[in-house]
C-alpha cells in the first residue's frame, strides 16, 4: 500500500586520548574522547487505500490516503563527550568510573549518564574472578521521529457486518507528536563469575538486568477534529537473563563451549520502529505491555572447533531455543 524513497547520509568525527599513570602504588588507566555525528534524512512517501476484510470476505474497515506524495526532511547533529578512569590499587582489584554527556540531535536535549564497573580476583593466580557493573545509557533518537508529522494522514471508515453499511462518518487520522518527548534511556547492570579448574576446563555464570524508559511509542488519541496517531515517549521495556556455561579446550586440537541462558523480555508492542521502519505498517492497534518479539525464554548454544589433522578444520554450532 505504501511506496517510499529514502536517502540518508552521515558524517562522523571521533577522537580519543588515553594514557596511564602511577601514583603511590595506584595505577590509573584513563581515557577520554568526543564523538560528533551529523545525520541528514530525506524521503518521499505515497500510500494507497487499505481494505481490511473479515474471514467471510466482507469489508470491515477501509483506510483512504490522499494519494499525493508527501516529503520528509530532517537533519541533526549528535554529540557525545566521555571520560573514564580505571583505578587499580593492587594486583587483585580494580574499579572503572566513567561519565558521558550526550546531545540528542533530533530532540535537541542534553543528557548525562554515569557508569561504574569492577573486577576482583578471588584467587591470586587469577583462576577465579568476580565482575560487575552498572550504567545508564541514552539511545540515539531515529530520524524518522523528527519527520513523523510529515507522513500522510488518512480517513478511517468502519463497516457493519454486511460490508457495505458504514458504522459512521469517516474519521480523519492525522500524525501528532507529544511536545514533551524525551530521549529513550536504559539502566543496565551485570554480575559475573568465572572459574578455571584446570588448563582445559572452566565455567562461567552471570546475570544481567536492563530496564528501558522513555521509549518512543505510538498511541491513538481523540482530537476535536478527529483522531491522532500520536508519538509519545512513554514506552518501557525490561530484560532479565541468567547464564551458565562450560568451556573445554585442548590446545589447538579441540575447543568447545556450551551455554544455557534463561531469560525474559517485556516491552510495549507499539514501538515507533515497529510501524515506521523501512516498511510501513498500515494498522496501529491497541498498545499492550507484553512479551517482546525478541523474547527467548530458553536457549542452549554449543560451539565447537576441532583440528583432527594439520590441514583440516571442523567448526560446528548447535542452537536450540524456545
PDB file of N, CA, C and O in Angstrom, residues 95-172:
ATOM      1  N   UNK A  95      38.639  -0.819  39.749  1.00  0.00           N
ATOM      2  CA  UNK A  95      37.313  -0.229  39.551  1.00  0.00           C
ATOM      3  C   UNK A  95      37.391   0.759  38.404  1.00  0.00           C
ATOM      4  O   UNK A  95      38.394   1.454  38.233  1.00  0.00           O
ATOM      5  N   UNK A  96      36.338   0.802  37.607  1.00  0.00           N
ATOM      6  CA  UNK A  96      36.243   1.735  36.486  1.00  0.00           C
ATOM      7  C   UNK A  96      35.115   2.727  36.752  1.00  0.00           C
ATOM      8  O   UNK A  96      33.988   2.324  37.032  1.00  0.00           O
ATOM      9  N   UNK A  97      35.444   4.008  36.633  1.00  0.00           N
ATOM     10  CA  UNK A  97      34.458   5.069  36.819  1.00  0.00           C
ATOM     11  C   UNK A  97      34.397   5.897  35.546  1.00  0.00           C
ATOM     12  O   UNK A  97      35.438   6.245  34.980  1.00  0.00           O
ATOM     13  N   UNK A  98      33.204   6.202  35.096  1.00  0.00           N
ATOM     14  CA  UNK A  98      33.081   6.969  33.858  1.00  0.00           C
ATOM     15  C   UNK A  98      31.810   7.782  33.817  1.00  0.00           C
ATOM     16  O   UNK A  98      30.861   7.559  34.581  1.00  0.00           O
ATOM     17  N   UNK A  99      31.784   8.747  32.919  1.00  0.00           N
ATOM     18  CA  UNK A  99      30.604   9.580  32.702  1.00  0.00           C
ATOM     19  C   UNK A  99      30.569   9.989  31.237  1.00  0.00           C
ATOM     20  O   UNK A  99      31.604  10.034  30.556  1.00  0.00           O
ATOM     21  N   UNK A 100      29.378  10.293  30.772  1.00  0.00           N
ATOM     22  CA  UNK A 100      29.190  10.618  29.357  1.00  0.00           C
ATOM     23  C   UNK A 100      28.117  11.702  29.226  1.00  0.00           C
ATOM     24  O   UNK A 100      27.063  11.631  29.876  1.00  0.00           O
ATOM     25  N   UNK A 101      28.399  12.696  28.385  1.00  0.00           N
ATOM     26  CA  UNK A 101      27.444  13.751  28.055  1.00  0.00           C
ATOM     27  C   UNK A 101      27.011  13.570  26.612  1.00  0.00           C
ATOM     28  O   UNK A 101      27.848  13.538  25.708  1.00  0.00           O
ATOM     29  N   UNK A 102      25.698  13.442  26.387  1.00  0.00           N
ATOM     30  CA  UNK A 102      25.158  13.231  25.047  1.00  0.00           C
ATOM     31  C   UNK A 102      24.214  14.364  24.679  1.00  0.00           C
ATOM     32  O   UNK A 102      23.417  14.825  25.508  1.00  0.00           O
ATOM     33  N   UNK A 103      24.292  14.776  23.421  1.00  0.00           N
ATOM     34  CA  UNK A 103      23.297  15.688  22.862  1.00  0.00           C
ATOM     35  C   UNK A 103      22.460  14.929  21.849  1.00  0.00           C
ATOM     36  O   UNK A 103      22.988  14.379  20.882  1.00  0.00           O
ATOM     37  N   UNK A 104      21.163  14.879  22.079  1.00  0.00           N
ATOM     38  CA  UNK A 104      20.219  14.251  21.162  1.00  0.00           C
ATOM     39  C   UNK A 104      19.904  15.256  20.059  1.00  0.00           C
ATOM     40  O   UNK A 104      19.225  16.260  20.297  1.00  0.00           O
ATOM     41  N   UNK A 105      20.390  15.001  18.843  1.00  0.00           N
ATOM     42  CA  UNK A 105      20.230  15.955  17.766  1.00  0.00           C
ATOM     43  C   UNK A 105      18.801  16.102  17.281  1.00  0.00           C
ATOM     44  O   UNK A 105      18.405  17.188  16.842  1.00  0.00           O
ATOM     45  N   UNK A 106      18.008  15.049  17.342  1.00  0.00           N
ATOM     46  CA  UNK A 106      16.623  15.116  16.864  1.00  0.00           C
ATOM     47  C   UNK A 106      15.749  15.877  17.854  1.00  0.00           C
ATOM     48  O   UNK A 106      14.966  16.750  17.481  1.00  0.00           O
ATOM     49  N   UNK A 107      15.880  15.568  19.145  1.00  0.00           N
ATOM     50  CA  UNK A 107      15.060  16.216  20.167  1.00  0.00           C
ATOM     51  C   UNK A 107      15.750  17.425  20.779  1.00  0.00           C
ATOM     52  O   UNK A 107      15.131  18.152  21.563  1.00  0.00           O
ATOM     53  N   UNK A 108      17.037  17.620  20.448  1.00  0.00           N
ATOM     54  CA  UNK A 108      17.807  18.759  20.950  1.00  0.00           C
ATOM     55  C   UNK A 108      17.813  18.802  22.481  1.00  0.00           C
ATOM     56  O   UNK A 108      17.545  19.830  23.113  1.00  0.00           O
ATOM     57  N   UNK A 109      18.149  17.662  23.056  1.00  0.00           N
ATOM     58  CA  UNK A 109      18.250  17.548  24.508  1.00  0.00           C
ATOM     59  C   UNK A 109      19.653  17.093  24.897  1.00  0.00           C
ATOM     60  O   UNK A 109      20.310  16.354  24.156  1.00  0.00           O
ATOM     61  N   UNK A 110      20.093  17.518  26.083  1.00  0.00           N
ATOM     62  CA  UNK A 110      21.375  17.089  26.634  1.00  0.00           C
ATOM     63  C   UNK A 110      21.115  16.114  27.778  1.00  0.00           C
ATOM     64  O   UNK A 110      20.231  16.334  28.618  1.00  0.00           O
ATOM     65  N   UNK A 111      21.892  15.034  27.809  1.00  0.00           N
ATOM     66  CA  UNK A 111      21.718  14.002  28.826  1.00  0.00           C
ATOM     67  C   UNK A 111      23.082  13.588  29.374  1.00  0.00           C
ATOM     68  O   UNK A 111      24.055  13.477  28.624  1.00  0.00           O
ATOM     69  N   UNK A 112      23.132  13.343  30.680  1.00  0.00           N
ATOM     70  CA  UNK A 112      24.359  12.928  31.350  1.00  0.00           C
ATOM     71  C   UNK A 112      24.147  11.547  31.957  1.00  0.00           C
ATOM     72  O   UNK A 112      23.108  11.281  32.574  1.00  0.00           O
ATOM     73  N   UNK A 113      25.114  10.662  31.766  1.00  0.00           N
ATOM     74  CA  UNK A 113      24.999   9.299  32.268  1.00  0.00           C
ATOM     75  C   UNK A 113      26.272   8.888  32.998  1.00  0.00           C
ATOM     76  O   UNK A 113      27.374   9.086  32.491  1.00  0.00           O
ATOM     77  N   UNK A 114      26.142   8.287  34.200  1.00  0.00           N
ATOM     78  CA  UNK A 114      27.293   7.723  34.912  1.00  0.00           C
ATOM     79  C   UNK A 114      27.400   6.218  34.665  1.00  0.00           C
ATOM     80  O   UNK A 114      26.400   5.557  34.357  1.00  0.00           O
ATOM     81  N   UNK A 115      28.605   5.687  34.820  1.00  0.00           N
ATOM     82  CA  UNK A 115      28.835   4.245  34.676  1.00  0.00           C
ATOM     83  C   UNK A 115      29.934   3.817  35.645  1.00  0.00           C
ATOM     84  O   UNK A 115      30.867   4.565  35.897  1.00  0.00           O
ATOM     85  N   UNK A 116      29.813   2.602  36.167  1.00  0.00           N
ATOM     86  CA  UNK A 116      30.808   2.076  37.090  1.00  0.00           C
ATOM     87  C   UNK A 116      30.940   0.577  36.870  1.00  0.00           C
ATOM     88  O   UNK A 116      29.957  -0.106  36.558  1.00  0.00           O
ATOM     89  N   UNK A 117      32.144   0.072  36.995  1.00  0.00           N
ATOM     90  CA  UNK A 117      32.387  -1.356  36.862  1.00  0.00           C
ATOM     91  C   UNK A 117      33.554  -1.760  37.736  1.00  0.00           C
ATOM     92  O   UNK A 117      34.397  -0.934  38.112  1.00  0.00           O
ATOM     93  N   UNK A 118      33.625  -3.047  38.072  1.00  0.00           N
ATOM     94  CA  UNK A 118      34.690  -3.516  38.949  1.00  0.00           C
ATOM     95  C   UNK A 118      34.954  -4.993  38.707  1.00  0.00           C
ATOM     96  O   UNK A 118      34.074  -5.732  38.242  1.00  0.00           O
ATOM     97  N   UNK A 119      36.177  -5.415  39.013  1.00  0.00           N
ATOM     98  CA  UNK A 119      36.550  -6.824  38.933  1.00  0.00           C
ATOM     99  C   UNK A 119      37.471  -7.145  40.100  1.00  0.00           C
ATOM    100  O   UNK A 119      38.302  -6.313  40.497  1.00  0.00           O
ATOM    101  N   UNK A 120      37.312  -8.337  40.636  1.00  0.00           N
ATOM    102  CA  UNK A 120      38.124  -8.763  41.785  1.00  0.00           C
ATOM    103  C   UNK A 120      38.561 -10.207  41.579  1.00  0.00           C
ATOM    104  O   UNK A 120      37.745 -11.085  41.269  1.00  0.00           O
ATOM    105  N   UNK A 121      39.861 -10.445  41.736  1.00  0.00           N
ATOM    106  CA  UNK A 121      40.410 -11.793  41.639  1.00  0.00           C
ATOM    107  C   UNK A 121      40.237 -12.479  42.988  1.00  0.00           C
ATOM    108  O   UNK A 121      40.857 -12.081  43.982  1.00  0.00           O
ATOM    109  N   UNK A 122      39.382 -13.493  43.026  1.00  0.00           N
ATOM    110  CA  UNK A 122      39.154 -14.216  44.277  1.00  0.00           C
ATOM    111  C   UNK A 122      40.355 -15.046  44.676  1.00  0.00           C
ATOM    112  O   UNK A 122      40.556 -15.335  45.860  1.00  0.00           O
ATOM    113  N   UNK A 123      41.156 -15.427  43.697  1.00  0.00           N
ATOM    114  CA  UNK A 123      42.388 -16.185  43.957  1.00  0.00           C
ATOM    115  C   UNK A 123      43.548 -15.474  43.290  1.00  0.00           C
ATOM    116  O   UNK A 123      43.424 -14.935  42.190  1.00  0.00           O
ATOM    117  N   UNK A 124      44.675 -15.477  43.935  1.00  0.00           N
ATOM    118  CA  UNK A 124      45.826 -14.719  43.453  1.00  0.00           C
ATOM    119  C   UNK A 124      46.322 -15.205  42.095  1.00  0.00           C
ATOM    120  O   UNK A 124      46.887 -14.422  41.322  1.00  0.00           O
ATOM    121  N   UNK A 125      46.089 -16.474  41.766  1.00  0.00           N
ATOM    122  CA  UNK A 125      46.554 -16.993  40.482  1.00  0.00           C
ATOM    123  C   UNK A 125      45.637 -16.627  39.326  1.00  0.00           C
ATOM    124  O   UNK A 125      45.898 -16.985  38.172  1.00  0.00           O
ATOM    125  N   UNK A 126      44.539 -15.917  39.611  1.00  0.00           N
ATOM    126  CA  UNK A 126      43.631 -15.469  38.559  1.00  0.00           C
ATOM    127  C   UNK A 126      42.651 -16.510  38.083  1.00  0.00           C
ATOM    128  O   UNK A 126      41.942 -16.280  37.094  1.00  0.00           O
ATOM    129  N   UNK A 127      42.538 -17.631  38.748  1.00  0.00           N
ATOM    130  CA  UNK A 127      41.643 -18.695  38.287  1.00  0.00           C
ATOM    131  C   UNK A 127      40.181 -18.420  38.627  1.00  0.00           C
ATOM    132  O   UNK A 127      39.284 -19.023  38.033  1.00  0.00           O
ATOM    133  N   UNK A 128      39.916 -17.525  39.591  1.00  0.00           N
ATOM    134  CA  UNK A 128      38.538 -17.183  39.948  1.00  0.00           C
ATOM    135  C   UNK A 128      38.392 -15.669  39.936  1.00  0.00           C
ATOM    136  O   UNK A 128      39.170 -14.973  40.596  1.00  0.00           O
ATOM    137  N   UNK A 129      37.397 -15.196  39.198  1.00  0.00           N
ATOM    138  CA  UNK A 129      37.202 -13.757  39.049  1.00  0.00           C
ATOM    139  C   UNK A 129      35.732 -13.413  39.226  1.00  0.00           C
ATOM    140  O   UNK A 129      34.845 -14.109  38.719  1.00  0.00           O
ATOM    141  N   UNK A 130      35.474 -12.320  39.931  1.00  0.00           N
ATOM    142  CA  UNK A 130      34.127 -11.798  40.114  1.00  0.00           C
ATOM    143  C   UNK A 130      34.068 -10.417  39.471  1.00  0.00           C
ATOM    144  O   UNK A 130      34.902  -9.554  39.761  1.00  0.00           O
ATOM    145  N   UNK A 131      33.080 -10.204  38.578  1.00  0.00           N
ATOM    146  CA  UNK A 131      32.948  -8.940  37.857  1.00  0.00           C
ATOM    147  C   UNK A 131      31.527  -8.402  37.987  1.00  0.00           C
ATOM    148  O   UNK A 131      30.572  -9.180  38.119  1.00  0.00           O
ATOM    149  N   UNK A 132      31.408  -7.087  37.916  1.00  0.00           N
ATOM    150  CA  UNK A 132      30.090  -6.480  37.966  1.00  0.00           C
ATOM    151  C   UNK A 132      30.139  -5.053  37.476  1.00  0.00           C
ATOM    152  O   UNK A 132      31.203  -4.430  37.405  1.00  0.00           O
ATOM    153  N   UNK A 133      28.965  -4.520  37.128  1.00  0.00           N
ATOM    154  CA  UNK A 133      28.921  -3.149  36.647  1.00  0.00           C
ATOM    155  C   UNK A 133      27.503  -2.621  36.600  1.00  0.00           C
ATOM    156  O   UNK A 133      26.521  -3.376  36.659  1.00  0.00           O
ATOM    157  N   UNK A 134      27.415  -1.276  36.520  1.00  0.00           N
ATOM    158  CA  UNK A 134      26.124  -0.606  36.418  1.00  0.00           C
ATOM    159  C   UNK A 134      26.307   0.660  35.593  1.00  0.00           C
ATOM    160  O   UNK A 134      27.350   1.333  35.683  1.00  0.00           O
ATOM    161  N   UNK A 135      25.295   0.990  34.794  1.00  0.00           N
ATOM    162  CA  UNK A 135      25.402   2.197  33.994  1.00  0.00           C
ATOM    163  C   UNK A 135      24.066   2.639  33.444  1.00  0.00           C
ATOM    164  O   UNK A 135      23.105   1.857  33.367  1.00  0.00           O
ATOM    165  N   UNK A 136      23.997   3.913  33.075  1.00  0.00           N
ATOM    166  CA  UNK A 136      22.859   4.481  32.367  1.00  0.00           C
ATOM    167  C   UNK A 136      23.268   4.740  30.928  1.00  0.00           C
ATOM    168  O   UNK A 136      24.397   5.162  30.665  1.00  0.00           O
ATOM    169  N   UNK A 137      22.346   4.520  30.008  1.00  0.00           N
ATOM    170  CA  UNK A 137      22.645   4.654  28.587  1.00  0.00           C
ATOM    171  C   UNK A 137      21.484   5.361  27.893  1.00  0.00           C
ATOM    172  O   UNK A 137      20.324   5.001  28.087  1.00  0.00           O
ATOM    173  N   UNK A 138      21.809   6.377  27.096  1.00  0.00           N
ATOM    174  CA  UNK A 138      20.808   7.062  26.279  1.00  0.00           C
ATOM    175  C   UNK A 138      20.944   6.606  24.834  1.00  0.00           C
ATOM    176  O   UNK A 138      22.059   6.440  24.333  1.00  0.00           O
ATOM    177  N   UNK A 139      19.805   6.398  24.178  1.00  0.00           N
ATOM    178  CA  UNK A 139      19.805   5.933  22.796  1.00  0.00           C
ATOM    179  C   UNK A 139      19.684   7.114  21.834  1.00  0.00           C
ATOM    180  O   UNK A 139      19.096   8.146  22.165  1.00  0.00           O
ATOM    181  N   UNK A 140      20.233   6.945  20.650  1.00  0.00           N
ATOM    182  CA  UNK A 140      20.064   7.966  19.619  1.00  0.00           C
ATOM    183  C   UNK A 140      18.626   7.911  19.093  1.00  0.00           C
ATOM    184  O   UNK A 140      18.122   6.855  18.725  1.00  0.00           O
ATOM    185  N   UNK A 141      17.975   9.046  19.049  1.00  0.00           N
ATOM    186  CA  UNK A 141      16.613   9.116  18.525  1.00  0.00           C
ATOM    187  C   UNK A 141      16.655   8.987  17.008  1.00  0.00           C
ATOM    188  O   UNK A 141      17.400   9.703  16.342  1.00  0.00           O
ATOM    189  N   UNK A 142      15.880   8.071  16.415  1.00  0.00           N
ATOM    190  CA  UNK A 142      15.928   7.885  14.961  1.00  0.00           C
ATOM    191  C   UNK A 142      15.391   9.096  14.211  1.00  0.00           C
ATOM    192  O   UNK A 142      14.511   9.826  14.701  1.00  0.00           O
ATOM    193  N   UNK A 143      15.912   9.317  13.009  1.00  0.00           N
ATOM    194  CA  UNK A 143      15.499  10.464  12.206  1.00  0.00           C
ATOM    195  C   UNK A 143      14.018  10.434  11.873  1.00  0.00           C
ATOM    196  O   UNK A 143      13.393  11.480  11.695  1.00  0.00           O
ATOM    197  N   UNK A 144      13.430   9.232  11.786  1.00  0.00           N
ATOM    198  CA  UNK A 144      12.018   9.132  11.433  1.00  0.00           C
ATOM    199  C   UNK A 144      11.139   9.807  12.486  1.00  0.00           C
ATOM    200  O   UNK A 144      10.036  10.273  12.180  1.00  0.00           O
ATOM    201  N   UNK A 145      11.628   9.905  13.732  1.00  0.00           N
ATOM    202  CA  UNK A 145      10.860  10.606  14.758  1.00  0.00           C
ATOM    203  C   UNK A 145      10.799  12.096  14.469  1.00  0.00           C
ATOM    204  O   UNK A 145       9.812  12.761  14.791  1.00  0.00           O
ATOM    205  N   UNK A 146      11.841  12.637  13.851  1.00  0.00           N
ATOM    206  CA  UNK A 146      11.852  14.055  13.535  1.00  0.00           C
ATOM    207  C   UNK A 146      10.959  14.433  12.375  1.00  0.00           C
ATOM    208  O   UNK A 146      10.642  15.615  12.190  1.00  0.00           O
ATOM    209  N   UNK A 147      10.554  13.449  11.557  1.00  0.00           N
ATOM    210  CA  UNK A 147       9.708  13.734  10.389  1.00  0.00           C
ATOM    211  C   UNK A 147       8.351  13.056  10.520  1.00  0.00           C
ATOM    212  O   UNK A 147       7.625  12.922   9.539  1.00  0.00           O
ATOM    213  N   UNK A 148       7.988  12.631  11.713  1.00  0.00           N
ATOM    214  CA  UNK A 148       6.776  11.834  11.902  1.00  0.00           C
ATOM    215  C   UNK A 148       5.535  12.573  11.417  1.00  0.00           C
ATOM    216  O   UNK A 148       4.650  11.977  10.785  1.00  0.00           O
ATOM    217  N   UNK A 149       5.427  13.862  11.693  1.00  0.00           N
ATOM    218  CA  UNK A 149       4.226  14.611  11.301  1.00  0.00           C
ATOM    219  C   UNK A 149       4.174  14.899   9.808  1.00  0.00           C
ATOM    220  O   UNK A 149       3.162  15.413   9.310  1.00  0.00           O
ATOM    221  N   UNK A 150       5.233  14.579   9.073  1.00  0.00           N
ATOM    222  CA  UNK A 150       5.272  14.856   7.642  1.00  0.00           C
ATOM    223  C   UNK A 150       4.763  13.687   6.799  1.00  0.00           C
ATOM    224  O   UNK A 150       4.754  13.768   5.568  1.00  0.00           O
ATOM    225  N   UNK A 151       4.361  12.586   7.440  1.00  0.00           N
ATOM    226  CA  UNK A 151       3.753  11.475   6.705  1.00  0.00           C
ATOM    227  C   UNK A 151       2.271  11.756   6.464  1.00  0.00           C
ATOM    228  O   UNK A 151       1.653  12.559   7.177  1.00  0.00           O
ATOM    229  N   UNK A 152       1.696  11.071   5.478  1.00  0.00           N
ATOM    230  CA  UNK A 152       0.339  11.362   5.036  1.00  0.00           C
ATOM    231  C   UNK A 152      -0.708  10.929   6.068  1.00  0.00           C
ATOM    232  O   UNK A 152      -0.589   9.884   6.705  1.00  0.00           O
ATOM    233  N   UNK A 153      -1.716  11.755   6.232  1.00  0.00           N
ATOM    234  CA  UNK A 153      -2.867  11.423   7.066  1.00  0.00           C
ATOM    235  C   UNK A 153      -3.837  10.558   6.246  1.00  0.00           C
ATOM    236  O   UNK A 153      -3.636  10.340   5.046  1.00  0.00           O
ATOM    237  N   UNK A 154      -4.931  10.077   6.871  1.00  0.00           N
ATOM    238  CA  UNK A 154      -5.867   9.216   6.141  1.00  0.00           C
ATOM    239  C   UNK A 154      -7.237   9.277   6.797  1.00  0.00           C
ATOM    240  O   UNK A 154      -7.415   9.800   7.900  1.00  0.00           O
ATOM    241  N   UNK A 155      -8.252   8.738   6.078  1.00  0.00           N
ATOM    242  CA  UNK A 155      -9.611   8.615   6.588  1.00  0.00           C
ATOM    243  C   UNK A 155      -9.878   7.157   6.948  1.00  0.00           C
ATOM    244  O   UNK A 155      -9.600   6.249   6.157  1.00  0.00           O
ATOM    245  N   UNK A 156     -10.428   6.944   8.138  1.00  0.00           N
ATOM    246  CA  UNK A 156     -10.694   5.599   8.652  1.00  0.00           C
ATOM    247  C   UNK A 156     -12.207   5.385   8.683  1.00  0.00           C
ATOM    248  O   UNK A 156     -12.935   6.067   9.404  1.00  0.00           O
ATOM    249  N   UNK A 157     -12.685   4.401   7.884  1.00  0.00           N
ATOM    250  CA  UNK A 157     -14.118   4.101   7.807  1.00  0.00           C
ATOM    251  C   UNK A 157     -14.351   2.661   8.264  1.00  0.00           C
ATOM    252  O   UNK A 157     -13.699   1.734   7.765  1.00  0.00           O
ATOM    253  N   UNK A 158     -15.294   2.485   9.194  1.00  0.00           N
ATOM    254  CA  UNK A 158     -15.659   1.152   9.683  1.00  0.00           C
ATOM    255  C   UNK A 158     -17.012   0.748   9.078  1.00  0.00           C
ATOM    256  O   UNK A 158     -17.895   1.599   8.891  1.00  0.00           O
ATOM    257  N   UNK A 159     -17.198  -0.578   8.817  1.00  0.00           N
ATOM    258  CA  UNK A 159     -18.410  -1.066   8.154  1.00  0.00           C
ATOM    259  C   UNK A 159     -19.105  -2.121   8.997  1.00  0.00           C
ATOM    260  O   UNK A 159     -18.470  -2.851   9.779  1.00  0.00           O
ATOM    261  N   UNK A 160     -20.409  -2.195   8.806  1.00  0.00           N
ATOM    262  CA  UNK A 160     -21.219  -3.188   9.508  1.00  0.00           C
ATOM    263  C   UNK A 160     -20.934  -4.582   8.958  1.00  0.00           C
ATOM    264  O   UNK A 160     -20.130  -4.772   8.047  1.00  0.00           O
ATOM    265  N   UNK A 161     -21.629  -5.574   9.513  1.00  0.00           N
ATOM    266  CA  UNK A 161     -21.362  -6.967   9.155  1.00  0.00           C
ATOM    267  C   UNK A 161     -21.607  -7.254   7.682  1.00  0.00           C
ATOM    268  O   UNK A 161     -21.014  -8.189   7.126  1.00  0.00           O
ATOM    269  N   UNK A 162     -22.477  -6.458   7.018  1.00  0.00           N
ATOM    270  CA  UNK A 162     -22.729  -6.712   5.605  1.00  0.00           C
ATOM    271  C   UNK A 162     -21.592  -6.218   4.714  1.00  0.00           C
ATOM    272  O   UNK A 162     -21.582  -6.483   3.504  1.00  0.00           O
ATOM    273  N   UNK A 163     -20.641  -5.458   5.274  1.00  0.00           N
ATOM    274  CA  UNK A 163     -19.500  -4.980   4.494  1.00  0.00           C
ATOM    275  C   UNK A 163     -19.825  -3.816   3.587  1.00  0.00           C
ATOM    276  O   UNK A 163     -18.972  -3.386   2.803  1.00  0.00           O
ATOM    277  N   UNK A 164     -21.043  -3.267   3.688  1.00  0.00           N
ATOM    278  CA  UNK A 164     -21.471  -2.167   2.810  1.00  0.00           C
ATOM    279  C   UNK A 164     -21.881  -0.944   3.615  1.00  0.00           C
ATOM    280  O   UNK A 164     -21.564   0.197   3.249  1.00  0.00           O
ATOM    281  N   UNK A 165     -22.568  -1.159   4.726  1.00  0.00           N
ATOM    282  CA  UNK A 165     -23.124  -0.056   5.509  1.00  0.00           C
ATOM    283  C   UNK A 165     -22.066   0.524   6.443  1.00  0.00           C
ATOM    284  O   UNK A 165     -21.543  -0.187   7.314  1.00  0.00           O
ATOM    285  N   UNK A 166     -21.725   1.801   6.304  1.00  0.00           N
ATOM    286  CA  UNK A 166     -20.756   2.414   7.233  1.00  0.00           C
ATOM    287  C   UNK A 166     -21.341   2.512   8.634  1.00  0.00           C
ATOM    288  O   UNK A 166     -22.533   2.782   8.819  1.00  0.00           O
ATOM    289  N   UNK A 167     -20.510   2.292   9.627  1.00  0.00           N
ATOM    290  CA  UNK A 167     -20.941   2.405  11.012  1.00  0.00           C
ATOM    291  C   UNK A 167     -20.973   3.859  11.475  1.00  0.00           C
ATOM    292  O   UNK A 167     -21.437   4.148  12.578  1.00  0.00           O
ATOM    293  N   UNK A 168     -20.471   4.746  10.666  1.00  0.00           N
ATOM    294  CA  UNK A 168     -20.457   6.164  10.995  1.00  0.00           C
ATOM    295  C   UNK A 168     -19.681   6.918   9.943  1.00  0.00           C
ATOM    296  O   UNK A 168     -19.218   6.352   8.945  1.00  0.00           O
ATOM    297  N   UNK A 169     -19.555   8.204  10.157  1.00  0.00           N
ATOM    298  CA  UNK A 169     -18.799   9.023   9.216  1.00  0.00           C
ATOM    299  C   UNK A 169     -17.316   8.664   9.285  1.00  0.00           C
ATOM    300  O   UNK A 169     -16.816   8.246  10.335  1.00  0.00           O
ATOM    301  N   UNK A 170     -16.611   8.791   8.158  1.00  0.00           N
ATOM    302  CA  UNK A 170     -15.169   8.516   8.181  1.00  0.00           C
ATOM    303  C   UNK A 170     -14.464   9.412   9.196  1.00  0.00           C
ATOM    304  O   UNK A 170     -14.810  10.586   9.364  1.00  0.00           O
ATOM    305  N   UNK A 171     -13.490   8.853   9.887  1.00  0.00           N
ATOM    306  CA  UNK A 171     -12.733   9.569  10.909  1.00  0.00           C
ATOM    307  C   UNK A 171     -11.381   9.957  10.335  1.00  0.00           C
ATOM    308  O   UNK A 171     -10.654   9.105   9.803  1.00  0.00           O
ATOM    309  N   UNK A 172     -11.036  11.221  10.436  1.00  0.00           N
ATOM    310  CA  UNK A 172      -9.742  11.703   9.952  1.00  0.00           C
ATOM    311  C   UNK A 172      -8.666  11.379  10.985  1.00  0.00           C
ATOM    312  O   UNK A 172      -8.819  11.669  12.178  1.00  0.00           O
TER     313      UNK A 172
END
